[in-house]
mmCIF file of C-alpha atoms in Angstrom:
data_model
loop_
_atom_site.group_PDB
_atom_site.id
_atom_site.type_symbol
_atom_site.label_atom_id
_atom_site.label_comp_id
_atom_site.label_asym_id
_atom_site.label_seq_id
_atom_site.Cartn_x
_atom_site.Cartn_y
_atom_site.Cartn_z
ATOM 1 C CA MET A 1 1.677 90.715 32.960
ATOM 2 C CA TYR A 2 0.270 87.212 32.542
ATOM 3 C CA ASP A 3 -3.594 87.399 32.146
ATOM 4 C CA PRO A 4 -4.998 83.981 31.696
ATOM 5 C CA SER A 5 -8.407 85.473 30.713
ATOM 6 C CA SER A 6 -6.896 87.661 27.864
ATOM 7 C CA PRO A 7 -8.997 87.323 24.725
ATOM 8 C CA LEU A 8 -5.752 87.113 22.843
ATOM 9 C CA LEU A 9 -5.443 83.567 23.979
ATOM 10 C CA ARG A 10 -7.047 80.648 22.501
ATOM 11 C CA PRO A 11 -9.934 78.927 24.475
ATOM 12 C CA VAL A 12 -9.062 75.691 25.983
ATOM 13 C CA VAL A 13 -12.424 74.505 26.932
ATOM 14 C CA SER A 14 -14.971 73.017 24.759
ATOM 15 C CA GLN A 15 -18.642 74.189 24.626
ATOM 16 C CA ALA A 16 -19.739 71.596 26.948
ATOM 17 C CA GLY A 17 -17.411 72.770 29.538
ATOM 18 C CA ALA A 18 -15.170 69.711 29.714
ATOM 19 C CA PRO A 19 -11.509 69.787 28.017
ATOM 20 C CA ASN A 20 -11.329 67.600 25.041
ATOM 21 C CA PRO A 21 -8.024 66.103 23.961
ATOM 22 C CA GLU A 22 -7.275 68.865 21.469
ATOM 23 C CA ALA A 23 -7.939 71.414 24.176
ATOM 24 C CA LYS A 24 -5.600 69.740 26.436
ATOM 25 C CA ALA A 25 -2.899 69.894 23.843
ATOM 26 C CA ARG A 26 -3.597 73.527 23.255
ATOM 27 C CA PHE A 27 -3.301 74.131 26.934
ATOM 28 C CA ALA A 28 0.291 72.944 26.970
ATOM 29 C CA GLU A 29 1.151 74.787 23.990
ATOM 30 C CA ASP A 30 -0.572 78.025 25.237
ATOM 31 C CA ARG A 31 0.977 77.577 28.671
ATOM 32 C CA LEU A 32 4.410 77.583 27.249
ATOM 33 C CA LEU A 33 3.694 80.418 24.832
ATOM 34 C CA ASP A 34 2.503 82.436 27.845
ATOM 35 C CA ALA A 35 5.800 81.740 29.495
ATOM 36 C CA VAL A 36 7.726 82.861 26.569
ATOM 37 C CA ILE A 37 5.710 86.126 26.137
ATOM 38 C CA TRP A 38 5.917 87.032 29.822
ATOM 39 C CA CYS A 39 9.661 85.946 29.974
ATOM 40 C CA ALA A 40 9.271 83.241 32.416
ATOM 41 C CA LEU A 41 11.198 81.325 29.803
ATOM 42 C CA THR A 42 14.196 83.790 29.496
ATOM 43 C CA PRO A 43 15.068 85.099 26.079
ATOM 44 C CA ASN A 44 18.259 83.432 24.585
ATOM 45 C CA GLY A 45 17.986 80.879 27.455
ATOM 46 C CA THR A 46 17.983 77.299 26.848
ATOM 47 C CA VAL A 47 15.134 74.969 28.150
ATOM 48 C CA THR A 48 14.590 71.127 28.073
ATOM 49 C CA GLU A 49 11.513 68.814 28.221
ATOM 50 C CA ALA A 50 12.467 68.037 31.834
ATOM 51 C CA ASP A 51 12.570 71.720 32.837
ATOM 52 C CA VAL A 52 9.066 72.555 31.399
ATOM 53 C CA MET A 53 7.682 69.407 32.932
ATOM 54 C CA GLU A 54 8.800 70.319 36.310
ATOM 55 C CA ARG A 55 8.047 74.078 36.097
ATOM 56 C CA PHE A 56 4.625 74.001 34.494
ATOM 57 C CA GLY A 57 3.250 70.581 35.622
ATOM 58 C CA LEU A 58 3.235 69.071 32.059
ATOM 59 C CA THR A 59 3.514 65.417 30.997
ATOM 60 C CA LYS A 60 6.330 64.450 28.934
ATOM 61 C CA ALA A 61 4.091 64.265 25.940
ATOM 62 C CA ALA A 62 2.601 67.714 26.487
ATOM 63 C CA ALA A 63 6.023 69.228 27.172
ATOM 64 C CA ARG A 64 7.365 67.819 23.957
ATOM 65 C CA SER A 65 4.352 68.947 21.940
ATOM 66 C CA GLY A 66 4.446 72.372 23.485
ATOM 67 C CA LEU A 67 8.114 72.893 22.774
ATOM 68 C CA ALA A 68 7.756 71.652 19.187
ATOM 69 C CA ARG A 69 4.980 74.182 18.654
ATOM 70 C CA LEU A 70 7.155 76.810 19.977
ATOM 71 C CA GLY A 71 9.748 75.686 17.282
ATOM 72 C CA TYR A 72 7.159 75.589 14.563
ATOM 73 C CA ASP A 73 6.112 79.193 15.399
ATOM 74 C CA GLY A 74 9.622 80.578 15.630
ATOM 75 C CA TRP A 75 9.744 81.184 19.302
ATOM 76 C CA ALA A 76 12.382 78.602 19.873
ATOM 77 C CA THR A 77 15.101 76.664 18.061
ATOM 78 C CA PRO A 78 16.145 73.184 18.880
ATOM 79 C CA GLN A 79 19.733 72.624 20.000
ATOM 80 C CA PRO A 80 21.562 69.216 19.452
ATOM 81 C CA ARG A 81 21.546 67.531 22.934
ATOM 82 C CA ALA A 82 20.924 70.951 24.738
ATOM 83 C CA GLY A 83 17.319 71.386 24.577
ATOM 84 C CA TRP A 84 15.526 74.536 22.950
ATOM 85 C CA LEU A 85 17.131 77.885 22.629
ATOM 86 C CA ILE A 86 14.352 80.668 23.350
ATOM 87 C CA LEU A 87 14.180 83.302 20.807
ATOM 88 C CA PRO A 88 16.575 86.105 21.694
ATOM 89 C CA ILE A 89 15.429 89.731 21.742
ATOM 90 C CA SER A 90 17.637 91.960 19.610
ATOM 91 C CA GLY A 91 17.453 95.319 17.918
ATOM 92 C CA ALA A 92 17.157 93.518 14.459
ATOM 93 C CA LEU A 93 14.067 91.681 15.860
ATOM 94 C CA ILE A 94 12.386 94.777 17.201
ATOM 95 C CA GLY A 95 12.984 96.496 14.026
ATOM 96 C CA GLN A 96 11.289 93.589 12.132
ATOM 97 C CA ILE A 97 8.360 93.463 14.402
ATOM 98 C CA ILE A 98 7.842 97.351 14.179
ATOM 99 C CA GLU A 99 8.142 97.215 10.318
ATOM 100 C CA ALA A 100 5.634 94.189 10.106
ATOM 101 C CA ARG A 101 3.215 95.977 12.288
ATOM 102 C CA ARG A 102 3.231 99.089 10.140
ATOM 103 C CA ILE A 103 2.045 96.991 7.110
ATOM 104 C CA ALA A 104 -0.236 94.661 8.983
ATOM 105 C CA GLU A 105 -2.048 97.369 11.137
ATOM 106 C CA ALA A 106 -3.137 99.224 8.000
ATOM 107 C CA ALA A 107 -6.074 96.772 7.736
ATOM 108 C CA LEU A 108 -7.422 97.933 11.097
ATOM 109 C CA ALA A 109 -8.562 101.158 9.437
ATOM 110 C CA THR A 110 -11.437 99.469 7.658
ATOM 111 C CA LEU A 111 -12.819 97.842 10.693
ATOM 112 C CA LYS A 112 -16.565 98.331 11.126
ATOM 113 C CA LEU A 113 -17.450 97.285 14.580
ATOM 114 C CA PRO A 114 -21.122 96.264 15.463
ATOM 115 C CA ASP A 115 -23.002 98.458 18.033
ATOM 116 C CA ALA A 116 -22.479 95.803 20.715
ATOM 117 C CA ALA A 117 -18.657 96.032 20.419
ATOM 118 C CA CYS A 118 -18.788 99.769 20.569
ATOM 119 C CA ALA A 119 -20.879 99.790 23.539
ATOM 120 C CA GLU A 120 -18.390 97.487 25.208
ATOM 121 C CA LEU A 121 -15.480 99.792 24.245
ATOM 122 C CA GLU A 122 -17.109 102.761 25.663
ATOM 123 C CA ASN A 123 -17.785 101.009 28.951
ATOM 124 C CA ILE A 124 -14.014 99.984 29.018
ATOM 125 C CA GLY A 125 -13.247 103.624 28.439
ATOM 126 C CA GLN A 126 -15.222 104.717 31.388
ATOM 127 C CA ILE A 127 -13.515 101.964 33.674
ATOM 128 C CA LEU A 128 -9.975 103.076 32.504
ATOM 129 C CA LEU A 129 -10.534 106.727 32.942
ATOM 130 C CA PRO A 130 -10.086 106.917 36.763
ATOM 131 C CA LEU A 131 -7.120 104.463 36.557
ATOM 132 C CA ASP A 132 -5.105 106.505 34.157
ATOM 133 C CA GLY A 133 -1.619 107.372 35.514
ATOM 134 C CA ARG A 134 -1.729 105.041 38.475
ATOM 135 C CA ASN A 135 1.150 102.733 38.931
ATOM 136 C CA ASP A 136 -0.101 100.304 41.653
ATOM 137 C CA PRO A 137 0.602 96.897 40.613
ATOM 138 C CA GLY A 138 -3.070 95.836 41.069
ATOM 139 C CA VAL A 139 -4.269 98.745 38.860
ATOM 140 C CA LEU A 140 -1.702 97.884 36.148
ATOM 141 C CA ARG A 141 -3.151 94.351 35.844
ATOM 142 C CA THR A 142 -6.673 95.678 35.600
ATOM 143 C CA VAL A 143 -5.528 98.262 32.930
ATOM 144 C CA ASN A 144 -3.573 95.579 31.081
ATOM 145 C CA HIS A 145 -6.679 93.178 31.108
ATOM 146 C CA TYR A 146 -8.913 95.861 29.601
ATOM 147 C CA LEU A 147 -6.408 96.903 27.035
ATOM 148 C CA ASN A 148 -5.957 93.346 25.843
ATOM 149 C CA ARG A 149 -9.767 93.344 25.552
ATOM 150 C CA ILE A 150 -9.723 96.329 23.232
ATOM 151 C CA ASP A 151 -7.123 94.548 21.210
ATOM 152 C CA GLY A 152 -9.342 91.368 21.320
ATOM 153 C CA ILE A 153 -12.356 93.278 20.072
ATOM 154 C CA MET A 154 -10.249 94.578 17.069
ATOM 155 C CA LEU A 155 -9.190 90.900 16.289
ATOM 156 C CA GLU A 156 -12.746 89.606 16.379
ATOM 157 C CA ALA A 157 -13.821 92.173 13.937
ATOM 158 C CA SER A 158 -10.821 91.509 11.614
ATOM 159 C CA ASN A 159 -10.395 89.024 8.728
ATOM 160 C CA PRO A 160 -9.377 85.860 10.462
ATOM 161 C CA PHE A 161 -6.047 85.592 8.506
ATOM 162 C CA THR A 162 -5.240 89.210 9.263
ATOM 163 C CA ALA A 163 -6.050 88.537 12.941
ATOM 164 C CA ARG A 164 -3.935 85.542 13.291
ATOM 165 C CA HIS A 165 -0.883 87.467 11.941
ATOM 166 C CA LEU A 166 -1.716 90.459 14.060
ATOM 167 C CA ARG A 167 -2.076 88.460 17.189
ATOM 168 C CA LYS A 168 1.545 87.140 16.711
ATOM 169 C CA LEU A 169 2.919 90.293 16.134
ATOM 170 C CA TRP A 170 1.327 91.801 19.405
ATOM 171 C CA HIS A 171 2.382 88.829 21.198
ATOM 172 C CA HIS A 172 6.101 89.702 20.155
ATOM 173 C CA THR A 173 5.462 93.389 21.198
ATOM 174 C CA ALA A 174 4.017 92.314 24.505
ATOM 175 C CA ARG A 175 7.319 90.112 25.144
ATOM 176 C CA ILE A 176 9.681 92.808 24.218
ATOM 177 C CA THR A 177 7.813 95.389 26.361
ATOM 178 C CA TYR A 178 7.617 93.030 29.377
ATOM 179 C CA TYR A 179 11.343 92.210 29.029
ATOM 180 C CA PHE A 180 12.271 95.901 29.122
ATOM 181 C CA ASP A 181 9.793 96.789 31.856
ATOM 182 C CA GLN A 182 11.601 94.259 34.146
ATOM 183 C CA PHE A 183 14.753 96.546 34.163
ATOM 184 C CA THR A 184 13.068 99.872 34.958
ATOM 185 C CA PRO A 185 9.451 98.928 36.456
ATOM 186 C CA SER A 186 8.893 102.709 37.622
ATOM 187 C CA GLU A 187 9.477 103.744 33.951
ATOM 188 C CA GLY A 188 7.636 100.873 32.212
ATOM 189 C CA PHE A 189 5.695 101.457 29.089
ATOM 190 C CA ARG A 190 2.203 102.836 29.412
ATOM 191 C CA ARG A 191 -0.273 103.101 26.644
ATOM 192 C CA THR A 192 -1.983 106.420 26.194
ATOM 193 C CA ASP A 193 -3.703 105.718 22.839
ATOM 194 C CA TRP A 194 -6.803 104.005 24.325
ATOM 195 C CA PRO A 195 -9.165 107.161 24.506
ATOM 196 C CA ASP A 196 -8.501 108.186 20.784
ATOM 197 C CA LEU A 197 -8.657 104.568 19.756
ATOM 198 C CA ILE A 198 -11.943 103.836 21.279
ATOM 199 C CA LYS A 199 -13.429 106.919 19.779
ATOM 200 C CA ALA A 200 -12.035 106.279 16.352
ATOM 201 C CA LEU A 201 -13.261 102.725 16.329
ATOM 202 C CA CYS A 202 -16.852 103.594 17.484
ATOM 203 C CA ASP A 203 -16.896 106.577 14.960
ATOM 204 C CA ARG A 204 -15.715 104.102 12.339
ATOM 205 C CA ASP A 205 -13.201 106.762 11.276
ATOM 206 C CA PRO A 206 -10.344 105.099 9.165
ATOM 207 C CA THR A 207 -8.039 108.111 9.430
ATOM 208 C CA ALA A 208 -8.536 108.411 13.031
ATOM 209 C CA ILE A 209 -8.085 104.586 13.650
ATOM 210 C CA THR A 210 -4.763 104.973 11.568
ATOM 211 C CA ALA A 211 -3.562 107.927 13.579
ATOM 212 C CA ALA A 212 -4.085 106.175 16.845
ATOM 213 C CA ARG A 213 -2.293 103.087 15.834
ATOM 214 C CA THR A 214 0.520 105.191 14.286
ATOM 215 C CA ASP A 215 0.867 107.223 17.616
ATOM 216 C CA LEU A 216 0.879 103.889 19.573
ATOM 217 C CA LEU A 217 3.533 102.235 17.426
ATOM 218 C CA ALA A 218 5.650 105.476 17.432
ATOM 219 C CA SER A 219 5.660 105.538 21.201
ATOM 220 C CA GLN A 220 6.557 101.863 21.407
ATOM 221 C CA GLU A 221 9.371 102.314 19.077
ATOM 222 C CA THR A 222 10.702 105.245 21.192
ATOM 223 C CA TYR A 223 10.460 103.353 24.363
ATOM 224 C CA PHE A 224 12.373 100.365 22.920
ATOM 225 C CA LEU A 225 15.002 102.531 21.495
ATOM 226 C CA ARG A 226 15.555 104.457 24.892
ATOM 227 C CA GLN A 227 15.794 101.021 26.531
ATOM 228 C CA ILE A 228 18.312 99.736 24.077
ATOM 229 C CA LEU A 229 20.456 102.830 24.419
ATOM 230 C CA ARG A 230 20.763 102.298 28.049
ATOM 231 C CA ASP A 231 22.295 98.653 27.313
ATOM 232 C CA GLU A 232 25.881 98.609 28.352
ATOM 233 C CA THR A 233 26.685 95.278 26.463
ATOM 234 C CA PRO A 234 29.566 95.987 24.256
ATOM 235 C CA LEU A 235 28.778 95.622 20.354
ATOM 236 C CA MET A 236 30.723 92.808 18.703
ATOM 237 C CA SER A 237 32.579 93.822 15.632
ATOM 238 C CA ALA A 238 31.668 92.025 12.434
ATOM 239 C CA ILE A 239 34.905 93.099 10.768
ATOM 240 C CA PRO A 240 37.400 90.111 10.348
ATOM 241 C CA ASN A 241 40.464 90.433 12.561
ATOM 242 C CA PRO A 242 43.476 90.282 10.108
ATOM 243 C CA ASN A 243 45.614 88.642 12.881
ATOM 244 C CA ASP A 244 43.088 85.771 13.221
ATOM 245 C CA THR A 245 44.834 82.657 11.824
ATOM 246 C CA LYS A 246 41.581 80.864 11.196
ATOM 247 C CA THR A 247 40.159 83.954 9.341
ATOM 248 C CA ASN A 248 43.155 84.191 6.972
ATOM 249 C CA LEU A 249 43.037 80.440 6.269
ATOM 250 C CA ASP A 250 39.442 80.729 5.422
ATOM 251 C CA ARG A 251 40.262 83.750 3.152
ATOM 252 C CA ARG A 252 42.993 81.818 1.331
ATOM 253 C CA GLU A 253 40.620 78.886 0.645
ATOM 254 C CA GLN A 254 38.079 81.326 -0.830
#
């Protein structure tokens, strides 16, 4: 669910409170990134500058800048005279994200959170406890907000280069999760790792932190696989058809 106050997003307001030119550009870029993550811009769909100007209230310059940023970060690909193709969600992409997270999240084991961060985490745990297991839309928004904050606290304590990499991987994971949740809302993915993760982070226990993140990743991978196995889309054969005239011509030329 879109959460504009998520700590995973970049701030768009200067310390003085008024948006500066750079902040305005970031707002356009972040607005389109949000739309990609929460599937408002459909995976494997095509979008134009005019589309995003109308849908998101952006100027032409802001729309162009935002789409260019999506392209630079790999979320979209320019199509000649057709706009921008939004990154499709595929089994291969999911596998790449899972594999990359297994490597990148190893760095979280060494996190040493300050006492103030641990106090905030423990407070979050007390808020989440009575909400656990409830599926009301309003409750789920609240839960997701606080889960995002837990992730944000980990990013704040991480090496900035590691944090940047993890943020993008978590954005990809959020997008894939939301995409699948749309088809079976009552069976959507629910994180259950947060009690163990909070305790592990506050105990500064590398083994327990690793175990909590490994369990989360395994449960997400299982959920994604289960959703893929429900897809009735026929798989396309990669084996050349011997009766295909063009294929035979290409083979002779080689």
